[in-house]
Each structure stands twice: as structure tokens, then as C-alpha cells.
Amino acid sequence: MVEDVRIYGGWKDELGLKVVPSKKIGKDLYEVFIGPQHPGSGHMRITVRLDGDIIVEADPDIGYVHRTMEKLGEIRGWIKPIPLFERMAIHDACNITMPYVLAVEKLMGVEPPLRAKYLRSLLCEINRIGAHLYGFAIFGVFLGHSTMYMWAMGDREVFIELAEALTGARLTHSYPLPGGARRDIPADFPDMARRAVNYMRKRLKEYEKIFLNNPVIRSRLEGVGVISKGLAAELGIVGPNARASGIGYDVRIVEPYDAYPELDFEVPVFREGDALARTMVRVEEIKQSLRIIEQAVEWLEKNPREPIVDKYLYGKYPPLHKKIMESEGRAKLLPISAAMKVPKGRAIGRAETGRGETIYYVESDGGVNPYRVRIVTASARNAIAFKYVLPGHKIMDLPAIYGSLDYFPPESDR
Amino acid sequence: MLQAPSRDYSSVLGLALEKAKNALSSKGIVFSVEEGKGFYDIIVEREYLVAGATALKEAGFDHVVSLTVTDYPKEKKFRLVYHLTSYLDYEIAGAIIGLGVEVPRSDRPSVPSLTQVWRSAEFQEREVYEFFGIEFEGHPDLRPLLLTPPVAELRPLRKDFVVREENIYEGVPKSG
């Protein structure tokens, strides 16, 4: 390696601005800080040590957007954490709060009616598509493919509007409730959903032409950032990243929840384990989510409307609330839910969010607040991959690997 | 493509519990089982923690899902549980079994690190270290993960750390 005097002292560039150089550490190693003002997804820092342009050590430094979800979960009662927790991944709001709701349902011993289950699964799949498209958009930026960024962000709007028509909110829907869902579908929803599905199918073909089969993208992704099946299991990688490494694991199958046992869908699994496989898994998952949306909408259209909260809870509804449910299909929260008590016990709820398995451990001491809420999101479990997958790659591969892992700092930092 | 098979989670969980019990008994480890909703916790004494973890890893529990710690200040203890499951053993894949230990709430609580057994525990042990102040002996890189060191000093997830809430009506007269 050529010794460069500039690396020790800093120097002035052509405009006369002082440039802060990379630090030299040890013999022939450079320490480069990437982030926390990240050019792509958000706030995290990776400290990489380079020998030439080969990464020999990577240290992910996360926590820049830590928002004390676990501590706040202990002081806000049982219902208020739902709108709190969805802040972790606002474009994946239904998925990320689902495990909490499932855990509280297990503790309370309530079960939503089938119609509410279908509604929740429907929104989960709309969210999943939104989350994957968001990931593609960021990935496009990382690879310098700004068309993909514009396209994916634009197409995500279709599914955000679909979610808005269903829930009334574009992103933070606060849709699932322990024992039910908040709103039934509006009358024009099935047509809207079918149009969105057809539109996305058409667009995926165009994505293939401009992005997935683009020779530049291919050469940057193929064989890059390979995670073997054994390594994926050892590191506990989750979600599409694990499924790209040949691990056939999906919470919707290992512990089916909501309407998933009734729905017909496949879980795409790839064996290559490289950045391209991780991308392709997400494309295939979008196709499966579109299938699920079609089935759910058809079921909801065919079957008669019914109250979308648990029978026991519905029995406690005052007449006004019942009237709103019958006329508008809308579940209003009961005043007593502010001081709701949940039976003593420990429960684990989990769901397959857009980025993988998210798990909530909820402990109740019988009081008005959860005694302990432990949250492990998918991105939190994928963070360890940076440390063990990056070494050995060139620094130019870092954006490709980062983007393909679909790491989302707010979700990871909690 | 993986076609969704119909799987009964409770029977898978039962099978996983049997497997875990057998693995621990064959190594002569004493344990007690606590039932939760959707999982089982196996609680062992501190000296059996590493041996128990090794036995469970050999039995197919290949990664840590969650390192769950709960603080019980009245009983002067922490309950520290490694919630495990399996990716590679299809029979028990997805079933959550916890391997736990009770840690006395002393000045410098510590437990042996299981990072050498499960690499997936590395970051979660760092997280527990900063939020609860529990030290993991033998951890290769025990630094705060999410918090800055001064905040980590406060041990924010312990029950005696109380979140102070601003009273928006402070100083505002009741009438007039």
C-alpha cells in the first residue's frame, strides 16, 4: 500500500475547505466511519477497518434512534402501547403491533371473530408489500439506481392508499385491537384492492426489466454477501434474509395466527444466500401477498358483515357503541379500556413482519400496566449480520449488502 | 417454494419440551419447568447454565430468539431467560423453549456468557448489560449497544428507574 502523507494531517481541497481524513490505525489498516448520517436508510453507523479496499472488520454501532419502547410499554396501560409500538416501523404498522396484540389476547383469553382475523391479515399483507417496496426504494438509492427509488416509492403509494381506505390512516393505522379490529372494509374497497393487485403485477414485470435483470445490478448483487444456511442459523438471521439462505421458516407457518391457516399461499425459499437471492425473495413475497389480498377481499365480500370484536367484549358494549358497530362497522374503544386489567401470566406473541419474525414477551402481574414488555424486532436480530457478513468484501460491496439486508434502524433500535 | 403445511403448534411445542428435558436429564442437570402462554421456560441453577446451553444446542436449539430479563425488586432477583428455537431441525422448528436462571440483585450481578454457545446471543447480551447492568462473564465484547455510556449507567430497565413525566399543569393556577 502506498503511504499517503495526507492521511495523517488533513489537507485542503481545491476549494480551500479542510477535509477531515480517515484515521490510520495499526499497520496498513484504515478505519472508516460510515454514518450515522447515512446516505440511504437512516441512522446507524458502521465502523469498518480496511486493508486496501477489503473490509477486515466491521462494527455496527446502532441505537441512534432508540426510543425506549420497552420502558414506555410498562407505564402506558394495555391499549396505548399499540399506537406507540407502531412507531418502530410506521410503514409496517399492522405487522409490528400484531405480536403484541396476539400476546395480550393470549393473556386475556379472547379470540377475534373470523371476519376480524381476515381484516387483520389483509392489512398485514398490504403493509408487507409497502415495507418491501420501501426496501426496494432504499436499495435502489444505495446502488445508484434512482429510477428504482422513484418507482418503488411511487408504487408504494398505491398500497398506502389502500390501507388508508381500510383504516382511515395512511401509515400509523392502530388497527388491531386485543380481540378484534377497528374497521370493516368500505363498500368500494374490493374494486380498489383488485385494481391495486393488477397494477402491481404489471409493475413487477417492469421492475424485472429495469432493475432485477439489469446487468449492472446483477453484477453488483450476484455472489455478494453470501450467508450460508449454517451461518444464518448461527447468527439467528430472520425473515426474507434467512429464507434467501435456504431456511424455510416463516411464523405464518410455524405458529399460524389470524386468518393465515385458511389462506392459500406459498413461502418462497432460495438457496443461494447472496444479495440477489435476498432481493428475489422479496419480489416473490410481494407476489404471494397479492394472492393473499385477493383471497381475503373475496372472502370479506362474500361473507356477511358481523361485529368485528370478540363476543365477550362485544357483550360489554354500551348501546351507542353497538349502534356504531352495526351501522358503520367501526369498533369504538370502551372507556374502561383505559384502566383495563389483564390476568396474571406470561405470554409470547410473534408475527412475521415485512422484515422477519418479531417477538413480544408480555408479562402481566394483574395490574393496569404490563409488568414487562420485551420486544425483539426483525431488524434487531439482523443487525449482527453486519459484523459477520461484511468482512472479506470490498468496501464497494457494503451498500449492496446493507441494502439487501433491508435493515431498518428505527425498528432495530426500538 | 415452501407450501404451507398444516402444523399444530402446541404439539410441536410439546415435542420440543420433551426433547429439551431429555437433553438436560441425560447430562444430569437439575431443572424446573414453568409454563407460559405459547412457550415453556426451563429454569436451572447458575452452575448448570453453560452445560445446559451446550446440551440444548446439541439437541437442535440453534439460535436465541430473545434474551428476556425481568426485574423483581421485591424478591431481590432478576429472571434471565434465553428464549430459543430451531431453524435446522424441522421437527421442533419454531417451538419456543426458554433456558433461564435467577440472578440475585446484588451490586454487580453477573452470569456466564452464552455467546460462545449461541453467537446470536452476542448483541442481546450487550443489550441486557446496558439496560440491567448484568455482566456476562466471558463475553468477547461487552460494550453498551443502544445507549450511550452515561445513560447505560442509569440501568434504565430496572424497576427502580422511574420515568419522570412532565406535569403540563405545573405552576398553572387552578382557577382564574
Coordinates of C-alpha atoms in Angstrom, one line a residue:
Chain A
M1 CA 0.0 0.0 0.0
V2 CA 1.3 3.4 -0.9
E3 CA 1.8 5.6 2.1
D4 CA 0.0 8.9 1.7
V5 CA 1.0 11.8 3.8
R6 CA -2.4 13.4 3.6
I7 CA -4.0 10.8 5.7
Y8 CA -2.2 12.0 8.9
G9 CA -2.8 15.7 8.9
G10 CA -5.8 16.6 6.9
W11 CA -5.5 18.8 3.9
K12 CA -7.3 21.5 1.9
D13 CA -9.1 20.6 -1.2
E14 CA -9.4 22.7 -4.3
L15 CA -12.0 25.0 -2.7
G16 CA -9.8 25.5 0.4
L17 CA -12.1 23.5 2.7
K18 CA -10.5 21.5 5.3
V19 CA -11.1 17.8 4.7
V20 CA -11.2 15.5 7.7
P21 CA -9.4 12.4 6.6
S22 CA -9.8 8.8 7.5
K23 CA -7.8 7.8 10.5
K24 CA -4.9 5.3 10.1
I25 CA -4.8 2.6 12.7
G26 CA -2.2 -0.1 13.0
K27 CA -0.2 -1.3 10.1
D28 CA -1.8 -0.8 6.8
L29 CA -5.3 -0.6 8.2
Y30 CA -7.7 2.2 7.8
E31 CA -10.7 2.9 10.0
V32 CA -13.6 4.4 8.0
F33 CA -16.8 5.6 9.7
I34 CA -19.9 5.1 7.6
G35 CA -22.8 7.0 9.1
P36 CA -24.6 7.9 11.3
Q37 CA -25.7 10.5 8.7
H38 CA -26.4 7.7 6.4
P39 CA -26.9 8.4 2.7
G40 CA -29.7 5.9 2.5
S41 CA -31.9 4.4 5.1
G42 CA -31.4 6.1 8.4
H43 CA -29.3 6.5 11.5
M44 CA -26.8 3.9 12.2
R45 CA -23.0 3.8 12.0
I46 CA -20.8 1.1 10.7
T47 CA -17.1 1.4 11.6
V48 CA -15.2 -0.6 9.1
R49 CA -11.5 -1.4 9.1
L50 CA -10.0 -1.7 5.7
D51 CA -6.9 -3.4 4.3
G52 CA -6.6 -1.7 0.9
D53 CA -10.3 -1.8 0.0
I54 CA -11.1 -5.1 1.6
I55 CA -13.1 -5.0 4.8
V56 CA -11.3 -6.9 7.6
E57 CA -13.5 -5.8 10.5
A58 CA -17.0 -4.3 10.8
D59 CA -18.6 -3.0 13.9
P60 CA -22.2 -1.9 13.6
D61 CA -22.9 0.9 16.1
I62 CA -26.7 1.1 16.4
G63 CA -29.0 2.9 18.8
Y64 CA -29.1 6.4 17.3
V65 CA -32.9 6.2 17.2
H66 CA -33.6 4.3 20.4
R67 CA -36.9 5.5 21.8
T68 CA -37.3 3.4 25.0
M69 CA -40.2 1.3 23.7
E70 CA -39.8 -1.4 26.4
K71 CA -39.7 1.1 29.3
L72 CA -42.6 3.2 28.0
G73 CA -44.6 0.0 27.4
E74 CA -44.5 -0.5 31.2
I75 CA -46.3 2.7 32.1
R76 CA -48.9 3.3 29.5
G77 CA -51.6 0.8 30.2
W78 CA -52.6 -2.0 27.9
I79 CA -54.1 -0.3 24.9
K80 CA -51.9 2.8 24.5
P81 CA -48.7 0.8 23.6
I82 CA -50.4 -0.2 20.3
P83 CA -50.0 3.3 18.8
L84 CA -46.6 3.6 20.5
F85 CA -45.1 0.4 19.2
E86 CA -46.1 1.0 15.6
R87 CA -43.7 4.0 15.6
M88 CA -41.0 1.4 15.2
A89 CA -41.9 0.8 11.6
I90 CA -44.7 3.1 10.5
H91 CA -45.0 1.6 7.0
D92 CA -45.3 -1.8 8.6
A93 CA -47.6 -0.7 11.4
C94 CA -50.1 -3.6 11.5
N95 CA -47.4 -6.2 11.3
I96 CA -45.3 -4.7 14.0
T97 CA -48.1 -4.4 16.5
M98 CA -49.7 -7.7 15.7
P99 CA -47.4 -9.8 18.1
Y100 CA -48.3 -7.5 21.0
V101 CA -52.0 -7.8 20.3
L102 CA -51.6 -11.6 20.0
A103 CA -49.7 -11.8 23.3
V104 CA -52.4 -9.7 25.1
E105 CA -55.1 -11.9 23.5
K106 CA -53.4 -15.0 24.9
L107 CA -53.3 -13.5 28.3
M108 CA -56.9 -12.2 28.2
G109 CA -58.2 -15.4 26.7
V110 CA -60.1 -13.6 23.9
E111 CA -60.2 -14.5 20.3
P112 CA -61.3 -12.3 17.4
P113 CA -64.1 -13.4 15.2
L114 CA -63.1 -14.8 11.8
R115 CA -64.0 -11.7 9.9
A116 CA -61.7 -9.6 12.1
K117 CA -59.0 -12.1 11.5
Y118 CA -59.3 -11.7 7.8
L119 CA -59.3 -8.0 8.1
R120 CA -56.1 -8.0 10.1
S121 CA -54.4 -10.4 7.8
L122 CA -55.5 -8.3 4.8
L123 CA -53.9 -5.2 6.3
C124 CA -50.8 -7.2 7.3
E125 CA -50.2 -8.2 3.7
I126 CA -50.8 -4.6 2.4
N127 CA -48.2 -3.5 4.9
R128 CA -45.8 -6.2 3.8
I129 CA -45.9 -5.1 0.2
G130 CA -45.5 -1.5 1.4
A131 CA -42.5 -2.5 3.5
H132 CA -40.8 -4.4 0.7
L133 CA -41.3 -1.6 -1.8
Y134 CA -39.8 0.8 0.7
G135 CA -36.9 -1.6 1.0
F136 CA -36.5 -1.7 -2.8
A137 CA -36.6 2.1 -3.0
I138 CA -33.8 2.4 -0.4
F139 CA -31.9 -0.4 -2.1
G140 CA -32.1 1.5 -5.4
V141 CA -30.6 4.6 -3.8
F142 CA -27.8 2.5 -2.4
L143 CA -26.9 1.1 -5.8
G144 CA -27.2 4.5 -7.5
H145 CA -30.4 3.4 -9.4
S146 CA -32.6 6.4 -8.8
T147 CA -35.3 5.1 -11.2
M148 CA -36.0 2.2 -8.8
Y149 CA -36.2 4.6 -5.9
M150 CA -38.9 6.7 -7.7
W151 CA -40.8 3.7 -9.0
A152 CA -40.9 1.8 -5.7
M153 CA -41.8 4.9 -3.7
G154 CA -44.5 5.8 -6.2
D155 CA -46.0 2.3 -6.3
R156 CA -45.9 2.1 -2.5
E157 CA -48.4 5.0 -2.6
V158 CA -51.0 2.6 -4.1
F159 CA -50.8 0.4 -1.1
I160 CA -50.7 3.2 1.4
E161 CA -53.9 4.5 -0.1
L162 CA -55.4 1.0 0.1
A163 CA -54.5 1.0 3.8
E164 CA -56.0 4.4 4.2
A165 CA -59.3 3.3 2.6
L166 CA -59.4 0.4 5.1
T167 CA -58.3 2.1 8.3
G168 CA -58.5 5.9 7.8
A169 CA -54.8 6.4 8.3
R170 CA -52.0 6.3 5.7
L171 CA -49.3 4.9 8.0
T172 CA -49.9 4.5 11.7
H173 CA -53.2 2.7 11.5
S174 CA -53.5 1.4 15.1
Y175 CA -55.7 -1.2 13.5
P176 CA -55.6 -4.4 15.5
L177 CA -57.2 -4.5 19.0
P178 CA -57.0 -7.2 21.6
G179 CA -59.9 -9.3 20.4
G180 CA -60.7 -7.6 17.2
A181 CA -60.1 -5.0 14.5
R182 CA -61.0 -1.4 14.3
R183 CA -63.0 -1.0 11.0
D184 CA -64.7 -3.1 8.4
I185 CA -64.0 -2.6 4.7
P186 CA -65.8 0.2 3.0
A187 CA -68.1 -0.7 0.1
D188 CA -65.8 0.3 -2.7
F189 CA -62.8 -1.4 -1.2
P190 CA -62.9 -4.7 -3.1
D191 CA -62.7 -3.0 -6.5
M192 CA -59.9 -0.7 -5.3
A193 CA -57.9 -3.7 -4.0
R194 CA -58.3 -5.7 -7.2
R195 CA -57.1 -2.8 -9.2
A196 CA -54.1 -2.3 -7.0
V197 CA -53.3 -6.0 -7.3
N198 CA -53.5 -6.0 -11.1
Y199 CA -51.4 -2.8 -11.2
M200 CA -48.7 -4.3 -9.0
R201 CA -48.5 -7.5 -11.0
K202 CA -48.0 -5.4 -14.2
R203 CA -45.4 -3.3 -12.4
L204 CA -43.4 -6.2 -11.1
K205 CA -42.7 -7.2 -14.8
E206 CA -41.4 -3.8 -15.4
Y207 CA -39.2 -4.0 -12.3
E208 CA -37.7 -7.1 -13.7
K209 CA -36.7 -5.3 -16.9
I210 CA -35.2 -2.2 -15.3
F211 CA -33.9 -3.4 -12.0
L212 CA -33.7 -7.2 -11.4
N213 CA -32.3 -8.2 -14.8
N214 CA -30.3 -5.1 -15.3
P215 CA -26.7 -6.3 -15.9
V216 CA -25.2 -3.6 -13.7
I217 CA -27.5 -4.6 -10.8
R218 CA -26.9 -8.3 -11.4
S219 CA -23.1 -7.9 -11.3
R220 CA -23.3 -5.9 -8.1
L221 CA -25.5 -8.4 -6.3
E222 CA -24.7 -11.9 -7.6
G223 CA -22.4 -13.8 -5.3
V224 CA -22.1 -10.8 -3.0
G225 CA -22.7 -11.0 0.8
V226 CA -23.3 -14.8 0.8
I227 CA -24.8 -16.1 4.1
S228 CA -24.7 -19.8 4.2
K229 CA -27.5 -21.8 5.8
G230 CA -25.4 -22.7 8.8
L231 CA -24.2 -19.1 9.3
A232 CA -27.8 -17.8 9.1
A233 CA -28.9 -20.2 11.8
E234 CA -25.9 -19.5 13.9
L235 CA -26.5 -15.7 13.8
G236 CA -30.2 -16.1 14.1
I237 CA -30.9 -14.1 10.9
V238 CA -34.7 -13.8 10.3
G239 CA -37.2 -13.2 7.7
P240 CA -36.5 -12.9 4.0
N241 CA -32.8 -12.9 4.7
A242 CA -33.0 -16.3 6.3
R243 CA -35.3 -17.6 3.6
A244 CA -32.7 -16.5 1.0
S245 CA -30.2 -18.8 2.7
G246 CA -32.4 -21.9 2.4
I247 CA -34.1 -21.7 5.8
G248 CA -37.8 -22.5 5.3
Y249 CA -39.0 -20.6 8.3
D250 CA -42.0 -18.3 8.4
V251 CA -44.1 -17.5 11.5
R252 CA -47.2 -17.6 9.4
I253 CA -46.5 -21.4 9.0
V254 CA -44.7 -22.4 12.2
E255 CA -47.2 -20.7 14.5
P256 CA -50.1 -19.7 12.3
Y257 CA -52.1 -16.8 13.5
D258 CA -55.1 -14.8 12.4
A259 CA -56.5 -16.0 9.0
Y260 CA -53.3 -17.5 7.7
P261 CA -54.3 -21.1 8.3
E262 CA -57.3 -20.5 6.0
L263 CA -55.4 -18.8 3.2
D264 CA -53.6 -20.4 0.3
F265 CA -50.1 -19.1 -0.1
E266 CA -46.5 -20.2 -0.5
V267 CA -43.4 -19.1 1.2
P268 CA -40.5 -18.5 -1.3
V269 CA -37.2 -20.0 -0.2
F270 CA -33.9 -19.5 -2.1
R271 CA -30.7 -21.4 -1.5
E272 CA -28.0 -19.0 -2.9
G273 CA -27.9 -16.8 0.2
D274 CA -26.4 -13.8 -1.7
A275 CA -27.7 -10.3 -2.1
L276 CA -29.6 -11.2 -5.3
A277 CA -31.4 -14.0 -3.6
R278 CA -32.5 -11.7 -0.8
T279 CA -33.9 -9.3 -3.3
M280 CA -35.7 -12.1 -5.2
V281 CA -37.3 -13.4 -2.0
R282 CA -38.9 -10.1 -1.5
V283 CA -40.1 -9.9 -5.1
E284 CA -41.7 -13.4 -4.7
E285 CA -43.2 -12.4 -1.4
I286 CA -44.9 -9.4 -3.0
K287 CA -46.5 -11.9 -5.5
Q288 CA -47.7 -14.1 -2.7
S289 CA -49.0 -11.1 -0.7
L290 CA -51.0 -10.1 -3.8
R291 CA -52.5 -13.5 -3.9
I292 CA -53.5 -13.3 -0.2
I293 CA -55.1 -9.8 -0.7
E294 CA -57.2 -11.2 -3.5
Q295 CA -58.4 -14.2 -1.3
A296 CA -59.0 -12.0 1.7
V297 CA -61.0 -9.5 -0.2
E298 CA -63.1 -12.2 -1.9
W299 CA -63.9 -13.8 1.5
L300 CA -64.8 -10.4 3.0
E301 CA -67.1 -9.6 0.1
K302 CA -68.8 -13.0 0.1
N303 CA -69.4 -13.3 3.9
P304 CA -72.0 -11.3 5.8
R305 CA -70.8 -8.5 8.0
E306 CA -70.7 -9.2 11.7
P307 CA -69.3 -7.4 14.8
I308 CA -65.6 -7.4 14.4
V309 CA -64.7 -7.8 18.1
D310 CA -64.6 -10.8 20.4
K311 CA -68.1 -11.9 21.6
Y312 CA -67.4 -11.5 25.3
L313 CA -66.1 -7.9 24.8
Y314 CA -69.0 -7.1 22.4
G315 CA -71.4 -8.1 25.1
K316 CA -70.0 -5.3 27.3
Y317 CA -70.5 -2.6 24.6
P318 CA -73.0 0.1 25.6
P319 CA -75.9 0.7 23.1
L320 CA -74.2 3.6 21.4
H321 CA -71.1 1.6 20.6
K322 CA -73.2 -1.2 19.3
K323 CA -75.1 1.1 17.1
I324 CA -71.8 2.4 15.6
M325 CA -70.6 -1.1 15.0
E326 CA -73.8 -2.1 13.3
S327 CA -74.2 0.9 11.1
E328 CA -70.6 1.8 10.3
G329 CA -68.7 -1.4 11.0
R330 CA -66.4 0.5 13.4
A331 CA -65.2 -0.7 16.8
K332 CA -65.1 2.2 19.3
L333 CA -62.8 1.7 22.2
L334 CA -64.6 1.2 25.5
P335 CA -64.0 3.8 28.2
I336 CA -63.0 1.1 30.6
S337 CA -60.1 0.0 28.3
A338 CA -58.1 2.9 29.7
A339 CA -58.0 1.1 33.1
M340 CA -58.2 -2.4 31.7
K341 CA -56.7 -5.2 33.8
V342 CA -55.2 -8.3 32.2
P343 CA -55.0 -11.6 34.1
K344 CA -51.6 -12.5 35.6
G345 CA -49.3 -14.5 33.3
R346 CA -46.6 -14.6 30.8
A347 CA -47.2 -14.8 27.0
I348 CA -45.1 -14.7 23.9
G349 CA -46.7 -13.3 20.7
R350 CA -45.0 -13.3 17.4
A351 CA -45.7 -12.5 13.8
E352 CA -44.0 -12.4 10.5
T353 CA -43.4 -8.7 9.8
G354 CA -42.1 -7.4 6.5
R355 CA -38.5 -7.9 7.6
G356 CA -39.0 -11.1 9.5
E357 CA -40.1 -12.6 12.8
T358 CA -40.9 -10.1 15.5
I359 CA -41.5 -11.3 19.0
Y360 CA -43.0 -9.7 22.1
Y361 CA -42.7 -11.2 25.5
V362 CA -45.5 -9.7 27.7
E363 CA -45.7 -10.3 31.4
S364 CA -48.7 -9.2 33.5
D365 CA -48.9 -9.0 37.2
G366 CA -52.7 -8.5 37.0
G367 CA -52.4 -4.7 37.1
V368 CA -53.4 -1.9 34.8
N369 CA -49.9 -1.8 33.2
P370 CA -47.8 -4.6 31.6
Y371 CA -45.2 -5.6 34.1
R372 CA -42.7 -6.2 31.3
V373 CA -42.7 -6.0 27.6
R374 CA -39.7 -7.4 25.8
I375 CA -39.5 -6.6 22.1
V376 CA -37.2 -8.2 19.7
T377 CA -37.8 -7.0 16.2
A378 CA -36.6 -8.5 12.9
S379 CA -34.1 -5.7 12.2
A380 CA -32.7 -6.0 15.8
R381 CA -31.8 -9.6 15.1
N382 CA -30.4 -8.9 11.6
A383 CA -28.0 -6.2 13.0
I384 CA -25.5 -8.9 13.9
A385 CA -25.2 -9.8 10.2
F386 CA -23.2 -6.6 9.5
K387 CA -20.5 -7.8 11.9
Y388 CA -20.1 -11.3 10.5
V389 CA -21.0 -10.9 6.8
L390 CA -19.2 -7.7 5.8
P391 CA -15.6 -8.8 6.5
G392 CA -13.9 -10.2 3.3
H393 CA -15.9 -7.9 1.0
K394 CA -14.8 -4.8 -0.8
I395 CA -15.9 -1.5 0.6
M396 CA -17.9 -1.0 -2.6
D397 CA -20.0 -4.1 -1.8
L398 CA -21.1 -2.5 1.5
P399 CA -24.1 -0.6 0.1
A400 CA -25.2 -3.7 -1.8
I401 CA -25.1 -5.9 1.3
Y402 CA -26.6 -3.2 3.6
G403 CA -29.5 -2.6 1.1
S404 CA -30.1 -6.3 0.5
L405 CA -30.4 -7.0 4.3
D406 CA -33.3 -4.4 4.3
Y407 CA -32.1 -3.2 7.7
F408 CA -34.3 -0.5 9.2
P409 CA -32.8 1.4 12.1
P410 CA -35.9 2.7 13.9
E411 CA -37.2 -0.9 14.0
S412 CA -33.9 -2.2 15.2
D413 CA -33.3 0.4 17.9
R414 CA -36.8 0.2 19.4
Chain B
M1 CA -41.2 -22.6 -2.7
L2 CA -42.4 -23.9 0.6
Q3 CA -46.0 -24.9 0.6
A4 CA -47.7 -24.2 3.9
P5 CA -48.3 -27.4 5.7
S6 CA -50.9 -27.5 8.5
R7 CA -48.9 -27.6 11.7
D8 CA -50.3 -27.8 15.1
Y9 CA -48.1 -25.5 17.2
S10 CA -49.0 -27.0 20.6
S11 CA -47.9 -30.5 19.6
V12 CA -44.6 -29.2 18.1
L13 CA -44.1 -27.3 21.4
G14 CA -44.8 -30.4 23.4
L15 CA -42.3 -32.4 21.3
A16 CA -39.7 -29.7 21.8
L17 CA -40.1 -29.7 25.5
E18 CA -39.7 -33.4 25.7
K19 CA -36.5 -33.1 23.6
A20 CA -35.1 -30.4 25.8
K21 CA -35.9 -32.3 29.0
N22 CA -34.2 -35.4 27.7
A23 CA -31.2 -33.5 26.6
L24 CA -30.8 -31.9 30.1
S25 CA -31.6 -35.1 32.1
S26 CA -29.0 -37.1 30.1
K27 CA -26.4 -34.6 31.3
G28 CA -27.6 -34.9 34.9
I29 CA -28.8 -31.3 35.0
V30 CA -31.5 -30.4 37.6
F31 CA -34.2 -28.1 36.3
S32 CA -37.8 -27.0 36.8
V33 CA -40.3 -26.2 34.1
E34 CA -42.6 -23.2 34.1
E35 CA -45.4 -22.9 31.6
G36 CA -46.1 -19.7 29.7
K37 CA -48.7 -19.0 27.0
G38 CA -47.0 -20.2 23.9
F39 CA -43.7 -21.4 25.4
Y40 CA -42.0 -23.2 28.2
D41 CA -39.3 -21.9 30.5
I42 CA -36.7 -24.3 31.9
I43 CA -35.1 -22.8 34.9
V44 CA -31.7 -24.2 36.1
E45 CA -29.2 -23.3 38.7
R46 CA -26.4 -20.9 37.8
E47 CA -23.7 -23.6 37.7
Y48 CA -25.7 -25.6 35.1
L49 CA -26.3 -22.7 32.8
V50 CA -23.4 -23.3 30.4
A51 CA -23.8 -27.1 30.5
G52 CA -27.5 -26.8 29.9
A53 CA -27.0 -24.4 27.0
T54 CA -24.5 -26.8 25.4
A55 CA -26.9 -29.7 25.8
L56 CA -29.8 -27.8 24.3
K57 CA -27.6 -26.6 21.4
E58 CA -26.7 -30.3 20.7
A59 CA -30.4 -31.2 20.9
G60 CA -31.1 -28.8 18.0
F61 CA -32.0 -25.4 19.5
D62 CA -29.7 -23.5 17.3
H63 CA -30.4 -19.8 17.9
V64 CA -31.6 -17.3 20.5
V65 CA -34.8 -15.5 19.7
S66 CA -34.9 -13.3 22.7
L67 CA -32.9 -12.8 25.8
T68 CA -35.6 -11.8 28.2
V69 CA -34.8 -10.3 31.6
T70 CA -37.4 -9.2 34.2
D71 CA -36.6 -7.4 37.3
Y72 CA -38.3 -8.4 40.6
P73 CA -37.1 -5.9 43.2
K74 CA -39.3 -7.3 45.9
E75 CA -37.9 -10.7 45.6
K76 CA -34.4 -9.2 45.0
K77 CA -33.7 -11.1 41.8
F78 CA -33.6 -10.9 38.1
R79 CA -35.2 -13.6 36.0
L80 CA -33.0 -14.1 32.9
V81 CA -34.2 -16.4 30.2
Y82 CA -32.7 -17.2 26.8
H83 CA -35.7 -18.0 24.6
L84 CA -34.6 -20.5 22.0
T85 CA -35.9 -22.1 18.9
S86 CA -34.6 -24.1 16.0
Y87 CA -34.1 -23.4 12.3
L88 CA -32.5 -26.5 11.1
D89 CA -34.4 -29.3 13.0
Y90 CA -37.7 -29.3 11.2
E91 CA -39.4 -31.4 14.0
I92 CA -39.1 -28.6 16.6
A93 CA -38.6 -25.6 14.3
G94 CA -40.4 -22.6 15.7
A95 CA -41.2 -24.0 19.2
I96 CA -40.0 -21.6 21.8
I97 CA -38.2 -23.1 24.8
G98 CA -36.6 -20.8 27.4
L99 CA -33.4 -21.6 29.3
G100 CA -33.4 -19.4 32.4
V101 CA -31.6 -18.6 35.5
E102 CA -32.4 -16.5 38.5
V103 CA -29.8 -13.8 39.2
P104 CA -29.6 -12.2 42.7
R105 CA -30.0 -8.5 42.6
S106 CA -26.6 -7.6 44.1
D107 CA -24.3 -4.7 43.4
R108 CA -22.7 -6.3 40.4
P109 CA -24.9 -9.1 39.2
S110 CA -23.3 -11.4 36.7
V111 CA -23.9 -14.6 34.8
P112 CA -21.7 -16.6 32.5
S113 CA -22.0 -15.5 28.9
L114 CA -23.5 -17.9 26.4
T115 CA -22.2 -16.1 23.3
Q116 CA -19.7 -19.0 22.9
V117 CA -22.6 -21.4 22.6
W118 CA -25.0 -19.2 20.6
R119 CA -23.4 -16.5 18.5
S120 CA -26.9 -15.0 18.1
A121 CA -26.9 -14.0 21.8
E122 CA -24.0 -11.6 21.4
F123 CA -25.9 -8.4 20.7
Q124 CA -28.7 -9.3 23.1
E125 CA -26.3 -9.8 25.9
R126 CA -24.8 -6.4 25.3
E127 CA -28.3 -5.0 25.4
V128 CA -29.1 -6.6 28.7
Y129 CA -25.8 -5.4 30.1
E130 CA -26.6 -1.8 29.4
F131 CA -30.3 -1.9 30.4
F132 CA -30.0 -4.0 33.5
G133 CA -26.3 -3.8 34.5
I134 CA -26.0 -7.6 34.4
E135 CA -22.4 -8.6 33.5
F136 CA -21.8 -11.5 31.2
E137 CA -18.5 -13.3 32.2
G138 CA -16.5 -14.3 29.2
H139 CA -18.4 -12.1 26.7
P140 CA -16.0 -11.2 23.9
D141 CA -17.1 -7.6 23.5
L142 CA -19.2 -6.3 26.4
R143 CA -20.0 -2.7 25.5
P144 CA -23.3 -0.8 25.5
L145 CA -25.2 -1.4 22.3
L146 CA -28.1 1.1 22.0
L147 CA -27.4 3.6 24.8
T148 CA -24.5 6.0 25.4
P149 CA -22.4 5.0 28.4
P150 CA -23.8 7.8 30.8
V151 CA -27.4 6.6 30.1
A152 CA -26.4 3.0 30.4
E153 CA -25.1 3.8 33.9
L154 CA -28.7 4.5 34.9
R155 CA -29.7 0.9 34.2
P156 CA -33.0 2.2 32.7
L157 CA -35.0 -1.1 32.5
R158 CA -34.6 -1.8 36.2
K159 CA -37.8 -1.2 38.1
D160 CA -36.2 1.3 40.4
F161 CA -35.5 3.6 37.5
V162 CA -38.8 5.5 37.3
V163 CA -39.6 7.6 34.2
R164 CA -40.2 11.1 35.4
E165 CA -43.1 12.6 33.5
E166 CA -43.5 16.3 33.0
N167 CA -46.6 17.7 34.5
I168 CA -48.0 20.1 31.9
Y169 CA -50.2 21.8 34.5
E170 CA -47.3 22.5 36.8
G171 CA -47.4 26.1 38.0
V172 CA -50.8 26.8 36.4
P173 CA -53.4 28.1 38.9
K174 CA -56.5 26.0 39.3
S175 CA -58.9 28.8 38.7
G176 CA -59.0 32.3 37.1

